Amino acid sequence: MPGVALGALRTDLNPPQDTDWVSVGRVEKLYLYPVKSLAHIEVTSMDLAQFGGYLGNIRDRQFMVTDLKGKFVTSRRYPNMSLIQPKLEGDDKIILSYPGKPDIQVKINPEGETNTCEVWGDGCQGVDLGDEAATWLSDIILQKPQGIRFMYHKIGESSRPDKARNEYLMPLMREGDKPLFADGCPYLLLSQASVQNLNKVLKEKNIDLEVEETRFRPNIHVTGDFSPHAEDQWSYVKIGSSVLRNIKPCTRCVFT
């Protein structure tokens, strides 16, 4: 995979020139999450687009589980959601698998009628993928035959609203910096050094737990000879020919 280059520290917000880049590490793993809060798919390459990564027909957080009012439902409240494994088949089907339950194949209708959904107060649009998928998911998540809907975001522009600019807290945010159904940003980058440091702290505190990067649901997992949490201070990151801006640190929640 391509190496990772460091543009500037967080204190320098000017876009780097060609001669400013410094190689600091490499991309170790890449992850896509086709359905918000469901299991990940590890990929060996990824195309970077404005509203999130994709590989062929697999797009990051293009699908979402909601309640009957269209409000997003996640593994924060229903941890077993993270055991549901999605798999895209062609351009018009998604297969969902769950331990001990028959798989379900859901047909994607990209021209279907859109419905209003909500992610953290953001209004957005999704196509309801039908009663069969809704019943299958409701049975797993709620242990009852209804209460859940399964939504699909049409390919193209994100239906999420632009976020209010905050030059102090997020000086590198630009108009159009929004995902499909992800929480706030199109990409999340995490370093192995940060994960290793957390495991060191857990061990020092005699906590019988070792964590791995997938707990934090990153899209881009990097390694290199740099200190833990150094990535928090990278204003710009260059991977191959793509340049990413560091909009904000990610505050982790109970899902982690």
mmCIF file of C-alpha atoms in Angstrom:
data_model
loop_
_atom_site.group_PDB
_atom_site.id
_atom_site.type_symbol
_atom_site.label_atom_id
_atom_site.label_comp_id
_atom_site.label_asym_id
_atom_site.label_seq_id
_atom_site.Cartn_x
_atom_site.Cartn_y
_atom_site.Cartn_z
ATOM 1 C CA MET A 1 0.000 0.000 0.000
ATOM 2 C CA PRO A 2 1.218 3.587 -0.501
ATOM 3 C CA GLY A 3 3.232 5.353 2.166
ATOM 4 C CA VAL A 4 1.825 8.080 4.373
ATOM 5 C CA ALA A 5 3.347 11.552 4.259
ATOM 6 C CA LEU A 6 3.096 14.218 6.922
ATOM 7 C CA GLY A 7 2.293 17.701 5.726
ATOM 8 C CA ALA A 8 2.511 19.978 8.744
ATOM 9 C CA LEU A 9 1.898 20.056 12.456
ATOM 10 C CA ARG A 10 -1.498 21.182 13.699
ATOM 11 C CA THR A 11 0.011 24.602 14.398
ATOM 12 C CA ASP A 12 0.732 25.125 10.684
ATOM 13 C CA LEU A 13 -2.511 25.163 8.722
ATOM 14 C CA ASN A 14 -1.089 26.215 5.374
ATOM 15 C CA PRO A 15 -1.463 23.616 2.601
ATOM 16 C CA PRO A 16 1.912 21.878 2.122
ATOM 17 C CA GLN A 17 3.970 22.456 -0.996
ATOM 18 C CA ASP A 18 5.494 19.527 -2.889
ATOM 19 C CA THR A 19 8.790 19.914 -1.027
ATOM 20 C CA ASP A 20 7.133 20.072 2.419
ATOM 21 C CA TRP A 21 5.986 16.464 2.649
ATOM 22 C CA VAL A 22 7.857 14.155 5.036
ATOM 23 C CA SER A 23 7.375 10.380 4.929
ATOM 24 C CA VAL A 24 6.405 9.102 8.370
ATOM 25 C CA GLY A 25 4.878 5.652 7.823
ATOM 26 C CA ARG A 26 2.618 3.510 5.739
ATOM 27 C CA VAL A 27 -0.980 2.423 5.426
ATOM 28 C CA GLU A 28 -1.298 -0.918 7.211
ATOM 29 C CA LYS A 29 -5.001 -1.695 6.787
ATOM 30 C CA LEU A 30 -8.104 -0.230 5.187
ATOM 31 C CA TYR A 31 -11.689 -0.716 6.339
ATOM 32 C CA LEU A 32 -15.101 0.073 4.890
ATOM 33 C CA TYR A 33 -18.393 -0.060 6.780
ATOM 34 C CA PRO A 34 -21.178 -0.418 4.194
ATOM 35 C CA VAL A 35 -23.871 -0.292 6.892
ATOM 36 C CA LYS A 36 -23.554 2.166 9.748
ATOM 37 C CA SER A 37 -22.824 0.301 13.037
ATOM 38 C CA LEU A 38 -22.659 -3.139 11.416
ATOM 39 C CA ALA A 39 -19.488 -5.207 10.873
ATOM 40 C CA HIS A 40 -16.618 -3.903 8.758
ATOM 41 C CA ILE A 41 -15.156 -5.170 5.505
ATOM 42 C CA GLU A 42 -11.353 -5.118 5.277
ATOM 43 C CA VAL A 43 -10.119 -4.134 1.810
ATOM 44 C CA THR A 44 -6.687 -3.975 0.212
ATOM 45 C CA SER A 45 -7.355 -0.742 -1.656
ATOM 46 C CA MET A 46 -9.839 2.090 -1.516
ATOM 47 C CA ASP A 47 -10.852 4.989 -3.717
ATOM 48 C CA LEU A 48 -11.165 8.277 -1.843
ATOM 49 C CA ALA A 49 -14.205 10.372 -2.692
ATOM 50 C CA GLN A 50 -15.637 13.530 -1.150
ATOM 51 C CA PHE A 51 -18.277 11.811 0.966
ATOM 52 C CA GLY A 52 -16.303 8.682 1.950
ATOM 53 C CA GLY A 53 -14.212 5.787 0.704
ATOM 54 C CA TYR A 54 -15.377 3.118 -1.684
ATOM 55 C CA LEU A 55 -14.170 0.041 -3.524
ATOM 56 C CA GLY A 56 -16.296 -0.889 -6.508
ATOM 57 C CA ASN A 57 -19.868 -1.114 -5.222
ATOM 58 C CA ILE A 58 -18.860 -1.006 -1.536
ATOM 59 C CA ARG A 59 -19.312 2.515 -0.179
ATOM 60 C CA ASP A 60 -18.702 3.622 3.373
ATOM 61 C CA ARG A 61 -21.874 4.040 5.443
ATOM 62 C CA GLN A 62 -24.203 4.046 2.447
ATOM 63 C CA PHE A 63 -26.762 2.008 4.398
ATOM 64 C CA MET A 64 -28.242 2.688 7.821
ATOM 65 C CA VAL A 65 -30.589 1.120 10.342
ATOM 66 C CA THR A 66 -33.280 3.455 11.727
ATOM 67 C CA ASP A 67 -36.282 3.362 14.002
ATOM 68 C CA LEU A 68 -39.794 3.888 12.635
ATOM 69 C CA LYS A 69 -39.353 7.658 12.791
ATOM 70 C CA GLY A 70 -36.189 7.543 10.684
ATOM 71 C CA LYS A 71 -33.768 8.223 13.536
ATOM 72 C CA PHE A 72 -30.506 6.295 13.286
ATOM 73 C CA VAL A 73 -30.064 3.192 15.444
ATOM 74 C CA THR A 74 -26.541 2.066 16.375
ATOM 75 C CA SER A 75 -24.482 -0.442 18.337
ATOM 76 C CA ARG A 76 -24.078 2.093 21.112
ATOM 77 C CA ARG A 77 -27.446 0.908 22.367
ATOM 78 C CA TYR A 78 -27.654 -2.484 20.631
ATOM 79 C CA PRO A 79 -24.134 -4.039 20.649
ATOM 80 C CA ASN A 80 -25.238 -7.156 18.752
ATOM 81 C CA MET A 81 -25.598 -5.009 15.630
ATOM 82 C CA SER A 82 -21.816 -5.152 15.215
ATOM 83 C CA LEU A 83 -22.108 -8.923 14.638
ATOM 84 C CA ILE A 84 -24.248 -8.451 11.527
ATOM 85 C CA GLN A 85 -21.959 -8.908 8.511
ATOM 86 C CA PRO A 86 -22.875 -7.110 5.276
ATOM 87 C CA LYS A 87 -21.789 -8.258 1.820
ATOM 88 C CA LEU A 88 -22.511 -6.461 -1.433
ATOM 89 C CA GLU A 89 -23.465 -8.646 -4.391
ATOM 90 C CA GLY A 90 -23.401 -6.866 -7.711
ATOM 91 C CA ASP A 91 -24.865 -3.382 -7.873
ATOM 92 C CA ASP A 92 -28.361 -4.232 -6.731
ATOM 93 C CA LYS A 93 -28.141 -6.601 -3.745
ATOM 94 C CA ILE A 94 -26.804 -6.581 -0.196
ATOM 95 C CA ILE A 95 -26.608 -9.767 1.872
ATOM 96 C CA LEU A 96 -26.795 -9.595 5.676
ATOM 97 C CA SER A 97 -25.516 -12.440 7.873
ATOM 98 C CA TYR A 98 -25.878 -13.036 11.611
ATOM 99 C CA PRO A 99 -24.716 -16.004 13.738
ATOM 100 C CA GLY A 100 -27.410 -18.647 14.044
ATOM 101 C CA LYS A 101 -29.816 -16.970 11.640
ATOM 102 C CA PRO A 102 -30.381 -17.558 7.900
ATOM 103 C CA ASP A 103 -28.874 -14.862 5.669
ATOM 104 C CA ILE A 104 -31.131 -12.357 4.009
ATOM 105 C CA GLN A 105 -30.648 -10.964 0.515
ATOM 106 C CA VAL A 106 -31.981 -7.442 0.114
ATOM 107 C CA LYS A 107 -32.634 -5.879 -3.276
ATOM 108 C CA ILE A 108 -31.432 -2.291 -3.653
ATOM 109 C CA ASN A 109 -33.785 0.020 -5.485
ATOM 110 C CA PRO A 110 -31.730 3.169 -6.210
ATOM 111 C CA GLU A 111 -34.727 4.849 -7.831
ATOM 112 C CA GLY A 112 -37.015 4.250 -4.877
ATOM 113 C CA GLU A 113 -38.855 6.965 -3.034
ATOM 114 C CA THR A 114 -36.712 8.794 -0.504
ATOM 115 C CA ASN A 115 -37.620 9.164 3.144
ATOM 116 C CA THR A 116 -36.395 11.665 5.711
ATOM 117 C CA CYS A 117 -33.859 10.192 8.155
ATOM 118 C CA GLU A 118 -31.799 11.636 10.983
ATOM 119 C CA VAL A 119 -28.172 11.257 12.097
ATOM 120 C CA TRP A 120 -27.235 13.244 15.197
ATOM 121 C CA GLY A 121 -29.864 15.845 14.417
ATOM 122 C CA ASP A 122 -28.878 16.125 10.757
ATOM 123 C CA GLY A 123 -31.776 15.624 8.389
ATOM 124 C CA CYS A 124 -30.905 13.374 5.445
ATOM 125 C CA GLN A 125 -32.562 11.196 2.820
ATOM 126 C CA GLY A 126 -32.692 7.421 2.452
ATOM 127 C CA VAL A 127 -34.554 4.834 0.398
ATOM 128 C CA ASP A 128 -36.461 2.319 2.542
ATOM 129 C CA LEU A 129 -35.441 -1.202 1.474
ATOM 130 C CA GLY A 130 -38.643 -2.933 2.454
ATOM 131 C CA ASP A 131 -40.499 -4.923 5.054
ATOM 132 C CA GLU A 132 -38.567 -8.199 4.749
ATOM 133 C CA ALA A 133 -35.249 -6.569 5.642
ATOM 134 C CA ALA A 134 -36.932 -4.523 8.357
ATOM 135 C CA THR A 135 -38.434 -7.622 9.972
ATOM 136 C CA TRP A 136 -35.133 -9.539 9.786
ATOM 137 C CA LEU A 137 -33.252 -6.685 11.464
ATOM 138 C CA SER A 138 -35.998 -6.015 14.023
ATOM 139 C CA ASP A 139 -35.930 -9.653 15.111
ATOM 140 C CA ILE A 140 -32.178 -9.483 15.771
ATOM 141 C CA ILE A 141 -31.860 -5.997 17.209
ATOM 142 C CA LEU A 142 -35.129 -5.615 19.135
ATOM 143 C CA GLN A 143 -36.165 -9.288 19.481
ATOM 144 C CA LYS A 144 -39.550 -8.424 18.024
ATOM 145 C CA PRO A 145 -40.957 -8.410 14.466
ATOM 146 C CA GLN A 146 -41.061 -4.665 13.910
ATOM 147 C CA GLY A 147 -39.581 -1.366 15.014
ATOM 148 C CA ILE A 148 -36.604 -1.144 12.635
ATOM 149 C CA ARG A 149 -36.235 0.092 9.036
ATOM 150 C CA PHE A 150 -33.297 -0.373 6.637
ATOM 151 C CA MET A 151 -32.245 2.673 4.602
ATOM 152 C CA TYR A 152 -30.058 3.208 1.529
ATOM 153 C CA HIS A 153 -28.404 6.488 0.526
ATOM 154 C CA LYS A 154 -28.494 7.124 -3.203
ATOM 155 C CA ILE A 155 -25.159 7.472 -5.007
ATOM 156 C CA GLY A 156 -24.157 11.066 -5.637
ATOM 157 C CA GLU A 157 -24.217 14.101 -3.413
ATOM 158 C CA SER A 158 -24.564 13.604 0.326
ATOM 159 C CA SER A 159 -28.020 14.579 1.549
ATOM 160 C CA ARG A 160 -26.574 15.765 4.859
ATOM 161 C CA PRO A 161 -26.516 19.525 5.531
ATOM 162 C CA ASP A 162 -23.240 21.409 5.569
ATOM 163 C CA LYS A 163 -21.950 21.899 9.088
ATOM 164 C CA ALA A 164 -21.550 25.352 10.599
ATOM 165 C CA ARG A 165 -18.006 26.648 10.234
ATOM 166 C CA ASN A 166 -15.957 27.056 13.414
ATOM 167 C CA GLU A 167 -12.602 28.626 12.593
ATOM 168 C CA TYR A 168 -11.354 28.127 16.149
ATOM 169 C CA LEU A 169 -12.233 24.470 16.748
ATOM 170 C CA MET A 170 -12.149 23.206 13.154
ATOM 171 C CA PRO A 171 -10.078 25.633 11.076
ATOM 172 C CA LEU A 172 -9.542 23.178 8.220
ATOM 173 C CA MET A 173 -13.218 22.348 7.688
ATOM 174 C CA ARG A 174 -14.553 23.330 4.273
ATOM 175 C CA GLU A 175 -17.989 23.496 2.694
ATOM 176 C CA GLY A 176 -19.020 20.007 1.619
ATOM 177 C CA ASP A 177 -17.048 18.201 4.352
ATOM 178 C CA LYS A 178 -19.769 15.705 5.220
ATOM 179 C CA PRO A 179 -20.351 11.955 4.879
ATOM 180 C CA LEU A 180 -23.316 9.863 3.773
ATOM 181 C CA PHE A 181 -24.596 8.199 6.979
ATOM 182 C CA ALA A 182 -21.359 8.297 9.046
ATOM 183 C CA ASP A 183 -21.500 10.308 12.271
ATOM 184 C CA GLY A 184 -19.611 13.420 11.289
ATOM 185 C CA CYS A 185 -16.736 13.067 8.826
ATOM 186 C CA PRO A 186 -16.087 10.996 5.687
ATOM 187 C CA TYR A 187 -12.874 9.371 7.014
ATOM 188 C CA LEU A 188 -11.288 8.274 10.286
ATOM 189 C CA LEU A 189 -7.535 7.653 10.528
ATOM 190 C CA LEU A 190 -5.886 5.837 13.452
ATOM 191 C CA SER A 191 -2.291 4.782 14.140
ATOM 192 C CA GLN A 192 -1.067 1.517 15.586
ATOM 193 C CA ALA A 193 1.167 3.523 17.942
ATOM 194 C CA SER A 194 -1.933 4.989 19.588
ATOM 195 C CA VAL A 195 -3.538 1.558 19.969
ATOM 196 C CA GLN A 196 -0.342 0.116 21.464
ATOM 197 C CA ASN A 197 -0.098 3.003 23.901
ATOM 198 C CA LEU A 198 -3.657 2.415 25.086
ATOM 199 C CA ASN A 199 -2.872 -1.263 25.664
ATOM 200 C CA LYS A 200 0.184 -0.223 27.664
ATOM 201 C CA VAL A 201 -1.974 1.996 29.875
ATOM 202 C CA LEU A 202 -4.522 -0.788 30.362
ATOM 203 C CA LYS A 203 -1.765 -3.176 31.413
ATOM 204 C CA GLU A 204 -0.277 -0.639 33.836
ATOM 205 C CA LYS A 205 -3.694 -0.250 35.431
ATOM 206 C CA ASN A 206 -4.056 -4.059 35.718
ATOM 207 C CA ILE A 207 -7.062 -4.053 33.430
ATOM 208 C CA ASP A 208 -7.449 -7.457 31.798
ATOM 209 C CA LEU A 209 -8.202 -6.169 28.315
ATOM 210 C CA GLU A 210 -6.263 -5.803 25.088
ATOM 211 C CA VAL A 211 -7.830 -3.731 22.338
ATOM 212 C CA GLU A 212 -7.319 -3.790 18.592
ATOM 213 C CA GLU A 213 -7.786 -1.047 16.018
ATOM 214 C CA THR A 214 -11.142 -2.388 14.809
ATOM 215 C CA ARG A 215 -12.738 -1.323 18.106
ATOM 216 C CA PHE A 216 -12.331 2.279 16.965
ATOM 217 C CA ARG A 217 -13.763 1.645 13.487
ATOM 218 C CA PRO A 218 -11.135 3.516 11.459
ATOM 219 C CA ASN A 219 -11.110 3.647 7.680
ATOM 220 C CA ILE A 220 -7.343 4.083 7.506
ATOM 221 C CA HIS A 221 -4.984 2.309 9.921
ATOM 222 C CA VAL A 222 -1.365 3.486 9.756
ATOM 223 C CA THR A 223 1.973 2.402 11.204
ATOM 224 C CA GLY A 224 5.284 4.201 11.449
ATOM 225 C CA ASP A 225 8.093 5.448 13.652
ATOM 226 C CA PHE A 226 6.194 8.203 15.450
ATOM 227 C CA SER A 227 4.796 8.765 18.934
ATOM 228 C CA PRO A 228 1.307 7.735 20.069
ATOM 229 C CA HIS A 229 -1.430 10.150 19.013
ATOM 230 C CA ALA A 230 0.927 11.977 16.670
ATOM 231 C CA GLU A 231 -1.798 11.718 14.044
ATOM 232 C CA ASP A 232 -3.933 14.123 16.095
ATOM 233 C CA GLN A 233 -1.456 16.867 15.196
ATOM 234 C CA TRP A 234 -1.138 16.186 11.476
ATOM 235 C CA SER A 235 -2.862 19.001 9.652
ATOM 236 C CA TYR A 236 -2.574 17.282 6.279
ATOM 237 C CA VAL A 237 -1.954 13.662 5.333
ATOM 238 C CA LYS A 238 -0.949 12.507 1.877
ATOM 239 C CA ILE A 239 -1.640 8.921 0.831
ATOM 240 C CA GLY A 240 -0.587 8.167 -2.702
ATOM 241 C CA SER A 241 -1.748 11.215 -4.648
ATOM 242 C CA SER A 242 -4.645 12.007 -2.292
ATOM 243 C CA VAL A 243 -4.368 14.744 0.337
ATOM 244 C CA LEU A 244 -6.606 14.631 3.413
ATOM 245 C CA ARG A 245 -7.269 17.511 5.806
ATOM 246 C CA ASN A 246 -7.443 16.884 9.555
ATOM 247 C CA ILE A 247 -10.822 18.422 10.358
ATOM 248 C CA LYS A 248 -11.030 17.362 14.001
ATOM 249 C CA PRO A 249 -10.030 14.680 16.530
ATOM 250 C CA CYS A 250 -12.555 11.894 17.020
ATOM 251 C CA THR A 251 -13.965 11.631 20.529
ATOM 252 C CA ARG A 252 -14.681 7.968 21.100
ATOM 253 C CA CYS A 253 -17.920 6.817 22.688
ATOM 254 C CA VAL A 254 -19.198 3.796 24.596
ATOM 255 C CA PHE A 255 -19.273 1.878 21.280
ATOM 256 C CA THR A 256 -15.464 1.547 21.537
#
